[in-house]
Amino acid sequence: MDKLVINGGHRLTGSVTASGSKNSALPLIAATLLCGNGTCLLERIPDLKDTRTFRELLAYLGADLSYSGTTLRISTRNLQSIQAPYELVKKMRASIYVLGPLLARFGRAEVSLPGGCAFGPRPIDLHLMAMEKLGASITIRNGYIDATVSSGRLHGAHIEFPISSVGATGNAVMAASLAEGTTTISNAAIEPEITALCDFLTAMGARIDGAGTTTLTIEGVPSLQPASFTNIFDRIEAATLLAAGAITKGTVTVNGVDATHLAAVLKKFEQAGCTITIDRDTITLQSPETLHPTDIIASPYPLFPTDMQAQWIALMTQADGISQIIDKVYHERFNHIPELNRLGANIEINTNEAIVHGPEQLTGTTVMSTDLRASACLVLAGLVAQGTTEVLRVYHLDRGYEKIEEKLRHLGADIRREHYQEFSR
Ligand code: EPZ
């Protein structure tokens, strides 16, 4: 297993380039299942544990894939299977994204139910509701979703999501693209990753109106053609790198980004006293000498993203006062807090809010990652802690950050990856 060893206290400066988005790459790869003839070409696909798992899943289904640099070529002409096995789904909940495309293309899908998640309940009822609206009959058998379309082809429908769900919106849009007739989706998620998915589907010949709005209209077509598409940048990775600049009182520039995707986060950095400069596709953050306490309420896009909540808590341990952090998307997403308190932070948790008292001088020790963004939060804390911090189980971090320690080292951090043996009790 790997850990990151960080000697804190270095002010980060310089510029780095953002990678392609993980949360956009996954549905883009799934969408290639919809077109049966020819090869799709996806650019800017980051080399991450999760994108590797998704490539493995498509290969298991019978797709031909080649990956070089950040370019992924996929042909799903000769698919052999409609089953997404537990062995792969247990590694990554986003495997559920194959449900819609398989049902739409073959009228059949068997997808393992995703297991538990470190930060609380993550049901998939809205995915199943959408597929049933489009004409699928679904049974849960032996831990698998067994879905069939007796008529062989899905049909258009009106789908109303009671809450905004990125995944369920993505699955519904993909499935509706090949359905007979017109589908309307209301209260659709409007995350940039969903807009990118709609843009790729449209490039393949889908008829989608309203991309980027909460009301989508999809007129189904009989088939889709292979297409090429360039993935969007990873807004959460970019915001995490900017937070590394802020927490170390440095000045960091991230290139290759679209600042509109980060409007809510940049506003909070400014409220905390940082100076933000946007120049075409670059964002520069200059940190103040004293950070102001700044409350956040994590919510669906375009508001402050839950995937930056943990990193924000780490930053607020250095702010001069009390900050209140609420997460409206995942109420219990606070596994990182006991680990931060081990580093000397002073944070209380009350039901779905955290109260951060700052500033606290953190001191290095060994901490345990529990999920992807929690591990990013601990790395940020390690950058400012006195002495040495060891962040264990960074396989969580590798799921969503491409070569993060290299990027941080390039900005002046003293950070290295080491292999270690974990002894079971
Ligand atoms: C996506 O997850 C992201 N993952 C998550 O990022 C992110 O935290 C989340 O959106 C919210 O922004 C990927 O894109 C691969 P949701 P997803 O469906 O699609 C509830 C990361 O760190 N819900 O928008 O699974 C759900 O429990 C990951 O990169 C239902 O109740 O999230 C949550 O409270 C972690 N029933 C809320 O909706 C459903 O059927 C939003 O979830 C589906 C969701």
CSV table of N, CA and C and ligand atoms in Angstrom, one decimal, residues 22-24 26-27 50 93-94 97 119 121-128 163-168 189 191 193 235-236 299-301 305-307 328-331 333 371-373, ligand 1:
chain,number,residue,atom,x,y,z
A,22,LYS,N,-12.5,13.5,-13.9
A,22,LYS,CA,-12.9,12.1,-13.6
A,22,LYS,C,-14.4,12.0,-13.7
A,23,ASN,N,-15.2,12.9,-13.1
A,23,ASN,CA,-16.6,12.7,-13.0
A,23,ASN,C,-17.3,13.0,-14.4
A,24,SER,N,-16.6,13.5,-15.3
A,24,SER,CA,-17.1,13.6,-16.7
A,24,SER,C,-16.6,12.4,-17.5
A,26,LEU,N,-16.1,9.3,-16.7
A,26,LEU,CA,-16.8,8.1,-16.5
A,26,LEU,C,-18.1,8.0,-17.3
A,27,PRO,N,-19.0,9.0,-17.3
A,27,PRO,CA,-20.2,8.9,-18.2
A,27,PRO,C,-19.9,8.9,-19.7
A,50,ASP,N,-10.1,5.1,-11.1
A,50,ASP,CA,-11.5,5.0,-11.5
A,50,ASP,C,-11.7,4.9,-13.0
A,93,ARG,N,-18.8,2.8,-7.6
A,93,ARG,CA,-20.2,3.0,-7.7
A,93,ARG,C,-20.6,3.5,-9.1
A,94,ALA,N,-19.8,4.3,-9.7
A,94,ALA,CA,-20.2,4.9,-11.0
A,94,ALA,C,-20.4,3.8,-12.1
A,97,TYR,N,-23.4,3.6,-14.3
A,97,TYR,CA,-23.6,4.3,-15.6
A,97,TYR,C,-23.8,3.4,-16.8
A,119,PHE,N,-19.2,7.5,3.0
A,119,PHE,CA,-19.8,8.7,3.7
A,119,PHE,C,-21.3,8.6,3.6
A,121,PRO,N,-25.4,6.7,3.3
A,121,PRO,CA,-26.3,6.0,2.3
A,121,PRO,C,-26.2,6.7,0.9
A,122,ARG,N,-26.1,5.9,-0.1
A,122,ARG,CA,-26.1,6.5,-1.5
A,122,ARG,C,-27.0,5.5,-2.3
A,123,PRO,N,-28.3,5.7,-2.2
A,123,PRO,CA,-29.3,4.8,-2.9
A,123,PRO,C,-29.2,5.0,-4.4
A,124,ILE,N,-29.8,4.1,-5.2
A,124,ILE,CA,-29.8,4.3,-6.6
A,124,ILE,C,-31.3,4.2,-7.1
A,125,ASP,N,-32.2,4.5,-6.2
A,125,ASP,CA,-33.7,4.4,-6.5
A,125,ASP,C,-34.1,5.3,-7.7
A,126,LEU,N,-33.4,6.5,-7.8
A,126,LEU,CA,-33.8,7.4,-8.9
A,126,LEU,C,-33.4,6.9,-10.2
A,127,HIS,N,-32.2,6.1,-10.3
A,127,HIS,CA,-31.8,5.5,-11.5
A,127,HIS,C,-32.8,4.5,-12.0
A,128,LEU,N,-33.3,3.7,-11.0
A,128,LEU,CA,-34.2,2.6,-11.3
A,128,LEU,C,-35.6,3.2,-11.7
A,163,ILE,N,-35.2,15.0,-6.2
A,163,ILE,CA,-34.0,15.8,-5.9
A,163,ILE,C,-33.0,15.7,-7.0
A,164,SER,N,-32.1,16.6,-7.1
A,164,SER,CA,-31.1,16.7,-8.2
A,164,SER,C,-30.1,15.5,-8.0
A,165,SER,N,-30.0,14.7,-9.0
A,165,SER,CA,-29.0,13.6,-9.0
A,165,SER,C,-28.2,13.6,-10.3
A,166,VAL,N,-26.9,13.7,-10.1
A,166,VAL,CA,-26.0,13.7,-11.3
A,166,VAL,C,-26.1,12.4,-12.0
A,167,GLY,N,-25.9,11.3,-11.2
A,167,GLY,CA,-25.9,10.0,-11.8
A,167,GLY,C,-27.2,9.6,-12.5
A,168,ALA,N,-28.3,9.8,-11.8
A,168,ALA,CA,-29.6,9.4,-12.4
A,168,ALA,C,-29.9,10.2,-13.6
A,189,ALA,N,-30.0,17.3,-13.1
A,189,ALA,CA,-28.8,17.9,-12.6
A,189,ALA,C,-28.2,18.7,-13.7
A,191,GLU,N,-24.8,19.9,-13.5
A,191,GLU,CA,-23.4,19.9,-13.3
A,191,GLU,C,-22.7,19.9,-14.7
A,193,GLU,N,-20.4,18.3,-15.8
A,193,GLU,CA,-20.2,16.9,-16.3
A,193,GLU,C,-21.4,16.4,-17.1
A,235,ARG,N,-12.8,20.3,-12.4
A,235,ARG,CA,-13.0,21.5,-11.5
A,235,ARG,C,-12.7,21.2,-10.1
A,236,ILE,N,-12.9,20.0,-9.6
A,236,ILE,CA,-12.6,19.7,-8.2
A,236,ILE,C,-11.1,19.6,-8.0
A,299,SER,N,-24.0,22.1,-1.8
A,299,SER,CA,-25.3,21.8,-2.5
A,299,SER,C,-25.1,21.5,-3.9
A,300,PRO,N,-26.1,21.1,-4.6
A,300,PRO,CA,-26.0,20.8,-6.1
A,300,PRO,C,-25.5,22.0,-6.9
A,301,TYR,N,-24.8,21.7,-8.0
A,301,TYR,CA,-24.3,22.8,-8.9
A,301,TYR,C,-25.5,23.7,-9.3
A,305,PRO,N,-19.7,22.9,-4.3
A,305,PRO,CA,-19.8,21.5,-4.4
A,305,PRO,C,-19.4,20.7,-3.2
A,306,THR,N,-20.2,19.6,-2.9
A,306,THR,CA,-19.9,18.7,-1.8
A,306,THR,C,-18.4,18.2,-1.9
A,307,ASP,N,-18.0,18.0,-3.1
A,307,ASP,CA,-16.6,17.4,-3.3
A,307,ASP,C,-15.5,18.3,-3.0
A,328,LYS,N,-25.5,19.7,2.3
A,328,LYS,CA,-26.9,19.3,2.1
A,328,LYS,C,-27.0,18.1,1.1
A,329,VAL,N,-25.9,17.7,0.5
A,329,VAL,CA,-25.9,16.6,-0.5
A,329,VAL,C,-25.7,15.3,0.3
A,330,TYR,N,-24.6,15.2,1.1
A,330,TYR,CA,-24.3,14.0,1.9
A,330,TYR,C,-24.2,14.5,3.3
A,331,HIS,N,-25.2,14.3,4.1
A,331,HIS,CA,-25.3,14.9,5.4
A,331,HIS,C,-24.3,14.4,6.4
A,333,ARG,N,-21.1,13.3,5.5
A,333,ARG,CA,-19.8,13.3,4.9
A,333,ARG,C,-18.7,14.0,5.7
A,371,ASP,N,-11.9,8.2,2.2
A,371,ASP,CA,-12.5,8.3,0.9
A,371,ASP,C,-11.7,9.4,0.1
A,372,LEU,N,-12.1,9.5,-1.2
A,372,LEU,CA,-11.3,10.3,-2.1
A,372,LEU,C,-11.0,11.8,-1.6
A,373,ARG,N,-12.1,12.5,-1.3
A,373,ARG,CA,-12.0,13.9,-1.0
A,373,ARG,C,-11.5,14.1,0.5
B,1,EPZ,C1,-21.7,12.3,-8.3
B,1,EPZ,O1,-22.1,11.2,-7.6
B,1,EPZ,C2,-20.2,12.4,-8.2
B,1,EPZ,N1,-19.6,11.1,-8.6
B,1,EPZ,C3,-19.8,12.5,-6.7
B,1,EPZ,O2,-18.4,12.7,-6.6
B,1,EPZ,C4,-20.5,13.8,-6.2
B,1,EPZ,O3,-20.3,13.9,-4.8
B,1,EPZ,C5,-22.0,13.8,-6.4
B,1,EPZ,O4,-22.3,13.5,-7.8
B,1,EPZ,C6,-22.7,15.1,-6.0
B,1,EPZ,O5,-22.1,16.1,-6.7
B,1,EPZ,C7,-19.5,11.0,-10.0
B,1,EPZ,O6,-19.8,11.8,-10.8
B,1,EPZ,C8,-18.9,9.7,-10.4
B,1,EPZ,P1,-25.9,12.2,-7.0
B,1,EPZ,P2,-23.6,10.6,-7.7
B,1,EPZ,O7,-26.7,11.1,-7.7
B,1,EPZ,O8,-24.1,10.7,-9.2
B,1,EPZ,C9,-29.1,11.0,-3.6
B,1,EPZ,C10,-16.2,12.3,-5.9
B,1,EPZ,O9,-15.7,12.6,-4.9
B,1,EPZ,N2,-29.6,10.0,-4.5
B,1,EPZ,O10,-25.9,13.5,-7.6
B,1,EPZ,O11,-23.7,9.3,-7.1
B,1,EPZ,C11,-27.7,10.7,-3.1
B,1,EPZ,O12,-27.7,9.9,-2.0
B,1,EPZ,C12,-17.6,11.8,-5.9
B,1,EPZ,O13,-15.7,12.5,-7.0
B,1,EPZ,C13,-30.7,9.3,-4.2
B,1,EPZ,O14,-31.3,9.5,-3.1
B,1,EPZ,O15,-24.4,11.7,-6.8
B,1,EPZ,C14,-27.2,12.1,-2.7
B,1,EPZ,O16,-27.6,12.5,-1.4
B,1,EPZ,C15,-18.1,11.4,-4.6
B,1,EPZ,N3,-31.1,8.3,-5.1
B,1,EPZ,C16,-27.8,13.0,-3.8
B,1,EPZ,O17,-28.9,12.3,-4.3
B,1,EPZ,C17,-30.5,8.1,-6.3
B,1,EPZ,O18,-30.9,7.2,-7.0
B,1,EPZ,C18,-26.9,13.4,-4.9
B,1,EPZ,O19,-26.4,12.2,-5.4
B,1,EPZ,C19,-29.3,8.8,-6.6
B,1,EPZ,C20,-28.9,9.8,-5.7
